[in-house]
C-alpha cells in the first residue's frame, strides 16, 4: 500500500462549487503539506501543518482552506472553485526534525 | 522569501551521455537542497539531496554539487538511460523548517536512443 494517498485522483467540477481533496498517510509523520503544480511553474506551497493544532499559510493560500482531522489526515478545500484553480494538487509529509518530504500521487482538478 | 531559478527548462541528450541541470537560490539561510524526479502521472520522488555543510554528494550515476558562496547547486547524471527521462525539480529550504520547500520550475529531461 502507498504511504501517502490522495483522493480523488481526478475531479472535474464547475465554477462556484465547493470541493474537498483528501490526503492520508501511514508514515506516522507529524508534518503535512499541500502544494499546487501548474505547467511550467513547478510546485507552490498552499498550506502546511505541524500537527493537528498547528496550521499555517503558504505562498498561495488565497481561495483555499485546510483541515487537519488527525495526524494522518489533511484535507484541502476550495470554498468556491474558479477556473484558474485548475491544476495538479499534491500532498506531502515530513517527519519532525527531518528534511525529506514524501509526496502523494496527486489529484488532477479541472474547474469548468 | 526564497526564490529558486532552474535551467534549462528542457534538456535532450543522447543515451549514455551526461546531463547537467543547474539551480540558483536567493536566500542565504537556505541549508537543504533536494532534487526530485517526477514521472508522468506520478508525484515527485526524492532522488538525492545535499545539505549546506557538504560540497558534493554522489549516489551511483547521480551527483549533486553545491556552491554556497555563489548560491548555486547542480544535478549531474552520468551514463544516461531511457528510464532517466522525466521532469526534474530542484528545491531549497531552511531545513526542519516551517515553510516547506521552494521549488524550481522543472527541467524536462529527454534521453534520445
PDB file of C-alpha atoms in Angstrom:
ATOM      1  CA  UNK A   1       0.000   0.000   0.000  1.00  0.00           C
ATOM      2  CA  UNK A   2       1.141   3.532  -0.744  1.00  0.00           C
ATOM      3  CA  UNK A   3       2.378   5.527   2.251  1.00  0.00           C
ATOM      4  CA  UNK A   4       0.713   8.781   1.107  1.00  0.00           C
ATOM      5  CA  UNK A   5      -2.639   8.531  -0.630  1.00  0.00           C
ATOM      6  CA  UNK A   6      -4.820  11.198  -2.186  1.00  0.00           C
ATOM      7  CA  UNK A   7      -8.487  11.086  -3.125  1.00  0.00           C
ATOM      8  CA  UNK A   8      -9.909  11.651  -5.609  1.00  0.00           C
ATOM      9  CA  UNK A   9      -7.205  11.199  -8.259  1.00  0.00           C
ATOM     10  CA  UNK A  10      -9.183  13.153 -10.812  1.00  0.00           C
ATOM     11  CA  UNK A  11     -12.052  15.592 -10.390  1.00  0.00           C
ATOM     12  CA  UNK A  12     -13.969  17.798 -12.772  1.00  0.00           C
ATOM     13  CA  UNK A  13     -16.210  20.446 -11.254  1.00  0.00           C
ATOM     14  CA  UNK A  14     -17.935  23.690 -12.117  1.00  0.00           C
ATOM     15  CA  UNK A  15     -17.230  27.262 -11.131  1.00  0.00           C
ATOM     16  CA  UNK A  16     -18.651  28.119  -7.703  1.00  0.00           C
ATOM     17  CA  UNK A  17     -18.756  24.568  -6.360  1.00  0.00           C
ATOM     18  CA  UNK A  18     -17.145  23.576  -3.060  1.00  0.00           C
ATOM     19  CA  UNK A  19     -14.505  20.894  -3.442  1.00  0.00           C
ATOM     20  CA  UNK A  20     -12.553  18.870  -0.893  1.00  0.00           C
ATOM     21  CA  UNK A  21      -9.350  16.998  -1.653  1.00  0.00           C
ATOM     22  CA  UNK A  22      -8.192  14.465   0.891  1.00  0.00           C
ATOM     23  CA  UNK A  23      -4.779  13.193   1.919  1.00  0.00           C
ATOM     24  CA  UNK A  24      -3.973  10.286   4.200  1.00  0.00           C
ATOM     25  CA  UNK A  25      -0.618   8.926   5.320  1.00  0.00           C
ATOM     26  CA  UNK A  26       0.599   5.814   7.098  1.00  0.00           C
ATOM     27  CA  UNK A  27       4.150   7.091   7.616  1.00  0.00           C
ATOM     28  CA  UNK A  28       3.447   8.458  11.089  1.00  0.00           C
ATOM     29  CA  UNK A  29       4.823  11.866  10.132  1.00  0.00           C
ATOM     30  CA  UNK A  30       3.801  14.960  12.051  1.00  0.00           C
ATOM     31  CA  UNK A  31       4.118  17.480   9.242  1.00  0.00           C
ATOM     32  CA  UNK A  32       1.877  17.624   6.199  1.00  0.00           C
ATOM     33  CA  UNK A  33       1.817  19.954   3.217  1.00  0.00           C
ATOM     34  CA  UNK A  34      -0.394  20.867   0.252  1.00  0.00           C
ATOM     35  CA  UNK A  35       1.229  22.015  -2.992  1.00  0.00           C
ATOM     36  CA  UNK A  36      -0.186  23.097  -6.322  1.00  0.00           C
ATOM     37  CA  UNK A  37       1.566  22.332  -9.628  1.00  0.00           C
ATOM     38  CA  UNK A  38       0.936  24.293 -12.805  1.00  0.00           C
ATOM     39  CA  UNK A  39       2.658  23.642 -16.149  1.00  0.00           C
ATOM     40  CA  UNK A  40       5.963  25.487 -16.307  1.00  0.00           C
ATOM     41  CA  UNK A  41       5.640  26.820 -12.750  1.00  0.00           C
ATOM     42  CA  UNK A  42       6.872  23.994 -10.579  1.00  0.00           C
ATOM     43  CA  UNK A  43       5.197  23.307  -7.232  1.00  0.00           C
ATOM     44  CA  UNK A  44       3.973  26.066  -4.940  1.00  0.00           C
ATOM     45  CA  UNK A  45       3.071  25.712  -1.269  1.00  0.00           C
ATOM     46  CA  UNK A  46      -0.572  26.325  -0.322  1.00  0.00           C
ATOM     47  CA  UNK A  47      -0.768  25.324   3.362  1.00  0.00           C
ATOM     48  CA  UNK A  48       1.222  23.286   5.835  1.00  0.00           C
ATOM     49  CA  UNK A  49       0.577  21.758   9.230  1.00  0.00           C
ATOM     50  CA  UNK A  50       2.975  20.813  12.019  1.00  0.00           C
ATOM     51  CA  UNK A  51       0.315  18.899  13.933  1.00  0.00           C
ATOM     52  CA  UNK A  52      -3.434  18.789  14.443  1.00  0.00           C
ATOM     53  CA  UNK A  53      -3.487  22.164  16.191  1.00  0.00           C
ATOM     54  CA  UNK A  54      -0.932  23.983  14.053  1.00  0.00           C
ATOM     55  CA  UNK A  55      -1.972  25.178  10.583  1.00  0.00           C
ATOM     56  CA  UNK A  56      -0.004  27.704   8.557  1.00  0.00           C
ATOM     57  CA  UNK A  57      -0.487  29.549   5.277  1.00  0.00           C
ATOM     58  CA  UNK A  58       1.950  29.028   2.445  1.00  0.00           C
ATOM     59  CA  UNK A  59       2.804  31.113  -0.575  1.00  0.00           C
ATOM     60  CA  UNK A  60      -0.598  30.888  -2.323  1.00  0.00           C
ATOM     61  CA  UNK A  61      -3.299  30.253   0.310  1.00  0.00           C
ATOM     62  CA  UNK A  62      -5.961  32.659  -1.012  1.00  0.00           C
ATOM     63  CA  UNK A  63      -9.091  30.780  -2.107  1.00  0.00           C
ATOM     64  CA  UNK A  64      -8.133  27.638  -0.161  1.00  0.00           C
ATOM     65  CA  UNK A  65      -8.688  26.307   3.351  1.00  0.00           C
ATOM     66  CA  UNK A  66      -7.445  23.179   5.121  1.00  0.00           C
ATOM     67  CA  UNK A  67      -8.384  20.878   7.945  1.00  0.00           C
ATOM     68  CA  UNK A  68      -6.103  18.529   9.872  1.00  0.00           C
ATOM     69  CA  UNK A  69      -8.578  15.983  11.179  1.00  0.00           C
ATOM     70  CA  UNK A  70      -5.949  13.695  12.674  1.00  0.00           C
ATOM     71  CA  UNK A  71      -2.211  13.184  12.472  1.00  0.00           C
ATOM     72  CA  UNK A  72      -2.768  11.008   9.418  1.00  0.00           C
ATOM     73  CA  UNK A  73      -5.307  13.159   7.552  1.00  0.00           C
ATOM     74  CA  UNK A  74      -5.012  16.594   5.955  1.00  0.00           C
ATOM     75  CA  UNK A  75      -7.759  17.946   3.685  1.00  0.00           C
ATOM     76  CA  UNK A  76      -7.702  20.844   1.259  1.00  0.00           C
ATOM     77  CA  UNK A  77     -10.919  22.700   0.417  1.00  0.00           C
ATOM     78  CA  UNK A  78     -11.819  25.113  -2.328  1.00  0.00           C
ATOM     79  CA  UNK A  79     -14.800  27.025  -0.954  1.00  0.00           C
ATOM     80  CA  UNK A  80     -15.923  28.349  -4.333  1.00  0.00           C
ATOM     81  CA  UNK A  81     -13.881  26.891  -7.164  1.00  0.00           C
ATOM     82  CA  UNK A  82     -12.777  29.090 -10.062  1.00  0.00           C
ATOM     83  CA  UNK A  83     -11.194  28.083 -13.399  1.00  0.00           C
ATOM     84  CA  UNK A  84      -7.701  29.321 -12.509  1.00  0.00           C
ATOM     85  CA  UNK A  85      -7.634  26.747  -9.703  1.00  0.00           C
ATOM     86  CA  UNK A  86      -7.395  24.070 -12.375  1.00  0.00           C
ATOM     87  CA  UNK A  87      -4.110  22.329 -11.534  1.00  0.00           C
ATOM     88  CA  UNK A  88      -2.422  19.248 -10.096  1.00  0.00           C
ATOM     89  CA  UNK A  89      -2.538  19.155  -6.295  1.00  0.00           C
ATOM     90  CA  UNK A  90      -0.002  17.237  -4.241  1.00  0.00           C
ATOM     91  CA  UNK A  91       0.055  16.339  -0.593  1.00  0.00           C
ATOM     92  CA  UNK A  92       3.382  15.703   1.131  1.00  0.00           C
ATOM     93  CA  UNK A  93       4.529  14.559   4.565  1.00  0.00           C
ATOM     94  CA  UNK A  94       7.701  15.009   6.570  1.00  0.00           C
ATOM     95  CA  UNK A  95       8.832  13.766   9.981  1.00  0.00           C
ATOM     96  CA  UNK A  96       9.505  16.384  12.646  1.00  0.00           C
ATOM     97  CA  UNK A  97      13.231  17.046  12.714  1.00  0.00           C
ATOM     98  CA  UNK A  98      13.741  15.625   9.233  1.00  0.00           C
ATOM     99  CA  UNK A  99      14.127  17.312   5.866  1.00  0.00           C
ATOM    100  CA  UNK A 100      12.834  14.870   3.282  1.00  0.00           C
ATOM    101  CA  UNK A 101       9.279  15.368   2.054  1.00  0.00           C
ATOM    102  CA  UNK A 102       7.350  12.400   0.680  1.00  0.00           C
ATOM    103  CA  UNK A 103       4.728  13.137  -1.946  1.00  0.00           C
ATOM    104  CA  UNK A 104       1.411  11.512  -2.760  1.00  0.00           C
ATOM    105  CA  UNK A 105       0.370  10.646  -6.327  1.00  0.00           C
ATOM    106  CA  UNK A 106      -1.564  13.871  -6.867  1.00  0.00           C
ATOM    107  CA  UNK A 107      -5.107  14.962  -7.682  1.00  0.00           C
ATOM    108  CA  UNK A 108      -5.867  16.450 -11.078  1.00  0.00           C
ATOM    109  CA  UNK A 109      -8.570  19.094 -10.605  1.00  0.00           C
ATOM    110  CA  UNK A 110     -10.376  20.748 -13.504  1.00  0.00           C
ATOM    111  CA  UNK A 111     -12.721  23.668 -12.862  1.00  0.00           C
ATOM    112  CA  UNK A 112     -15.003  24.477 -15.769  1.00  0.00           C
TER     113      UNK A 112
ATOM    114  CA  UNK B   1      11.186  34.738   0.684  1.00  0.00           C
ATOM    115  CA  UNK B   2      13.272  32.200  -1.180  1.00  0.00           C
ATOM    116  CA  UNK B   3      13.438  32.210  -4.998  1.00  0.00           C
ATOM    117  CA  UNK B   4      14.829  29.239  -6.935  1.00  0.00           C
ATOM    118  CA  UNK B   5      15.758  29.509 -10.608  1.00  0.00           C
ATOM    119  CA  UNK B   6      16.297  26.326 -12.649  1.00  0.00           C
ATOM    120  CA  UNK B   7      17.874  25.853 -16.096  1.00  0.00           C
ATOM    121  CA  UNK B   8      17.393  24.581 -18.689  1.00  0.00           C
ATOM    122  CA  UNK B   9      13.648  24.021 -18.947  1.00  0.00           C
ATOM    123  CA  UNK B  10      14.203  21.225 -21.485  1.00  0.00           C
ATOM    124  CA  UNK B  11      17.324  19.106 -21.966  1.00  0.00           C
ATOM    125  CA  UNK B  12      17.785  16.471 -24.645  1.00  0.00           C
ATOM    126  CA  UNK B  13      20.819  14.178 -24.508  1.00  0.00           C
ATOM    127  CA  UNK B  14      21.922  11.004 -26.247  1.00  0.00           C
ATOM    128  CA  UNK B  15      21.654   7.808 -24.274  1.00  0.00           C
ATOM    129  CA  UNK B  16      24.945   7.201 -22.499  1.00  0.00           C
ATOM    130  CA  UNK B  17      25.903  10.881 -22.354  1.00  0.00           C
ATOM    131  CA  UNK B  18      25.853  13.039 -19.223  1.00  0.00           C
ATOM    132  CA  UNK B  19      23.167  15.548 -18.240  1.00  0.00           C
ATOM    133  CA  UNK B  20      23.593  18.594 -16.025  1.00  0.00           C
ATOM    134  CA  UNK B  21      20.781  20.688 -14.538  1.00  0.00           C
ATOM    135  CA  UNK B  22      21.562  23.912 -12.681  1.00  0.00           C
ATOM    136  CA  UNK B  23      19.733  25.862  -9.990  1.00  0.00           C
ATOM    137  CA  UNK B  24      20.362  29.106  -8.145  1.00  0.00           C
ATOM    138  CA  UNK B  25      18.748  30.267  -4.917  1.00  0.00           C
ATOM    139  CA  UNK B  26      18.390  33.651  -3.274  1.00  0.00           C
ATOM    140  CA  UNK B  27      18.109  33.085   0.493  1.00  0.00           C
ATOM    141  CA  UNK B  28      21.479  32.622   2.181  1.00  0.00           C
ATOM    142  CA  UNK B  29      19.661  30.984   5.126  1.00  0.00           C
ATOM    143  CA  UNK B  30      18.675  28.004   2.966  1.00  0.00           C
ATOM    144  CA  UNK B  31      20.631  24.930   4.000  1.00  0.00           C
ATOM    145  CA  UNK B  32      18.849  21.950   2.461  1.00  0.00           C
ATOM    146  CA  UNK B  33      18.708  21.261  -1.274  1.00  0.00           C
ATOM    147  CA  UNK B  34      16.806  18.220  -2.580  1.00  0.00           C
ATOM    148  CA  UNK B  35      16.291  17.035  -6.126  1.00  0.00           C
ATOM    149  CA  UNK B  36      13.056  15.356  -7.154  1.00  0.00           C
ATOM    150  CA  UNK B  37      12.207  13.262 -10.199  1.00  0.00           C
ATOM    151  CA  UNK B  38       8.635  13.277 -11.475  1.00  0.00           C
ATOM    152  CA  UNK B  39       7.432  10.690 -13.955  1.00  0.00           C
ATOM    153  CA  UNK B  40       4.246  11.152 -15.922  1.00  0.00           C
ATOM    154  CA  UNK B  41       1.155  10.744 -13.746  1.00  0.00           C
ATOM    155  CA  UNK B  42       3.113  10.410 -10.521  1.00  0.00           C
ATOM    156  CA  UNK B  43       4.132  12.556  -7.601  1.00  0.00           C
ATOM    157  CA  UNK B  44       7.703  13.862  -7.213  1.00  0.00           C
ATOM    158  CA  UNK B  45      10.158  11.373  -5.767  1.00  0.00           C
ATOM    159  CA  UNK B  46      13.365  12.343  -3.980  1.00  0.00           C
ATOM    160  CA  UNK B  47      16.467  11.141  -5.825  1.00  0.00           C
ATOM    161  CA  UNK B  48      19.261  12.916  -3.948  1.00  0.00           C
ATOM    162  CA  UNK B  49      19.719  15.775  -1.518  1.00  0.00           C
ATOM    163  CA  UNK B  50      22.543  17.826  -0.069  1.00  0.00           C
ATOM    164  CA  UNK B  51      22.984  19.962   3.000  1.00  0.00           C
ATOM    165  CA  UNK B  52      24.929  23.187   3.153  1.00  0.00           C
ATOM    166  CA  UNK B  53      27.831  21.737   5.110  1.00  0.00           C
ATOM    167  CA  UNK B  54      28.709  19.459   2.184  1.00  0.00           C
ATOM    168  CA  UNK B  55      30.043  20.447  -1.250  1.00  0.00           C
ATOM    169  CA  UNK B  56      29.276  17.296  -3.203  1.00  0.00           C
ATOM    170  CA  UNK B  57      27.327  14.074  -2.834  1.00  0.00           C
ATOM    171  CA  UNK B  58      27.187  11.035  -5.117  1.00  0.00           C
ATOM    172  CA  UNK B  59      24.831   8.089  -5.420  1.00  0.00           C
ATOM    173  CA  UNK B  60      25.785   5.744  -8.245  1.00  0.00           C
ATOM    174  CA  UNK B  61      25.143   7.665 -11.507  1.00  0.00           C
ATOM    175  CA  UNK B  62      23.743  10.737  -9.787  1.00  0.00           C
ATOM    176  CA  UNK B  63      25.693  13.519  -8.106  1.00  0.00           C
ATOM    177  CA  UNK B  64      24.850  16.929  -6.703  1.00  0.00           C
ATOM    178  CA  UNK B  65      27.266  19.806  -6.166  1.00  0.00           C
ATOM    179  CA  UNK B  66      26.699  22.893  -4.043  1.00  0.00           C
ATOM    180  CA  UNK B  67      28.464  26.248  -4.120  1.00  0.00           C
ATOM    181  CA  UNK B  68      27.215  28.220  -1.118  1.00  0.00           C
ATOM    182  CA  UNK B  69      29.189  31.326  -1.963  1.00  0.00           C
ATOM    183  CA  UNK B  70      27.639  31.590  -5.401  1.00  0.00           C
ATOM    184  CA  UNK B  71      24.290  30.210  -4.190  1.00  0.00           C
ATOM    185  CA  UNK B  72      24.018  27.572  -6.852  1.00  0.00           C
ATOM    186  CA  UNK B  73      23.716  23.805  -6.967  1.00  0.00           C
ATOM    187  CA  UNK B  74      23.667  21.316  -9.817  1.00  0.00           C
ATOM    188  CA  UNK B  75      22.459  17.807 -10.596  1.00  0.00           C
ATOM    189  CA  UNK B  76      24.733  15.580 -12.657  1.00  0.00           C
ATOM    190  CA  UNK B  77      23.531  12.340 -14.233  1.00  0.00           C
ATOM    191  CA  UNK B  78      26.160  10.190 -15.941  1.00  0.00           C
ATOM    192  CA  UNK B  79      25.667   7.330 -18.409  1.00  0.00           C
ATOM    193  CA  UNK B  80      22.074   8.351 -19.017  1.00  0.00           C
ATOM    194  CA  UNK B  81      19.490   5.640 -19.674  1.00  0.00           C
ATOM    195  CA  UNK B  82      15.969   5.765 -21.173  1.00  0.00           C
ATOM    196  CA  UNK B  83      14.430   5.455 -17.700  1.00  0.00           C
ATOM    197  CA  UNK B  84      16.083   8.733 -16.733  1.00  0.00           C
ATOM    198  CA  UNK B  85      13.577  10.548 -18.970  1.00  0.00           C
ATOM    199  CA  UNK B  86      11.361  12.596 -16.619  1.00  0.00           C
ATOM    200  CA  UNK B  87      10.881  16.076 -15.173  1.00  0.00           C
ATOM    201  CA  UNK B  88      13.446  17.015 -12.539  1.00  0.00           C
ATOM    202  CA  UNK B  89      12.889  19.665  -9.871  1.00  0.00           C
ATOM    203  CA  UNK B  90      15.398  21.313  -7.599  1.00  0.00           C
ATOM    204  CA  UNK B  91      14.262  22.856  -4.327  1.00  0.00           C
ATOM    205  CA  UNK B  92      15.590  24.733  -1.328  1.00  0.00           C
ATOM    206  CA  UNK B  93      14.554  25.209   2.257  1.00  0.00           C
ATOM    207  CA  UNK B  94      15.903  26.412   5.565  1.00  0.00           C
ATOM    208  CA  UNK B  95      15.631  22.831   6.753  1.00  0.00           C
ATOM    209  CA  UNK B  96      13.479  21.314   9.515  1.00  0.00           C
ATOM    210  CA  UNK B  97      11.683  24.392   8.919  1.00  0.00           C
ATOM    211  CA  UNK B  98       8.413  25.901   8.887  1.00  0.00           C
ATOM    212  CA  UNK B  99       7.558  26.792   5.391  1.00  0.00           C
ATOM    213  CA  UNK B 100       8.115  23.795   3.203  1.00  0.00           C
ATOM    214  CA  UNK B 101      10.181  23.684   0.062  1.00  0.00           C
ATOM    215  CA  UNK B 102      10.622  26.328  -2.628  1.00  0.00           C
ATOM    216  CA  UNK B 103      10.850  24.595  -5.995  1.00  0.00           C
ATOM    217  CA  UNK B 104      12.412  25.495  -9.306  1.00  0.00           C
ATOM    218  CA  UNK B 105      10.169  25.342 -12.352  1.00  0.00           C
ATOM    219  CA  UNK B 106      11.469  21.994 -13.521  1.00  0.00           C
ATOM    220  CA  UNK B 107      13.602  20.520 -16.304  1.00  0.00           C
ATOM    221  CA  UNK B 108      12.167  18.079 -18.804  1.00  0.00           C
ATOM    222  CA  UNK B 109      14.993  15.622 -19.477  1.00  0.00           C
ATOM    223  CA  UNK B 110      14.687  13.652 -22.711  1.00  0.00           C
ATOM    224  CA  UNK B 111      17.032  10.732 -23.361  1.00  0.00           C
ATOM    225  CA  UNK B 112      17.406  10.105 -27.088  1.00  0.00           C
ATOM    226  CA  UNK B 113      18.080   6.467 -28.057  1.00  0.00           C
TER     227      UNK B 113
END
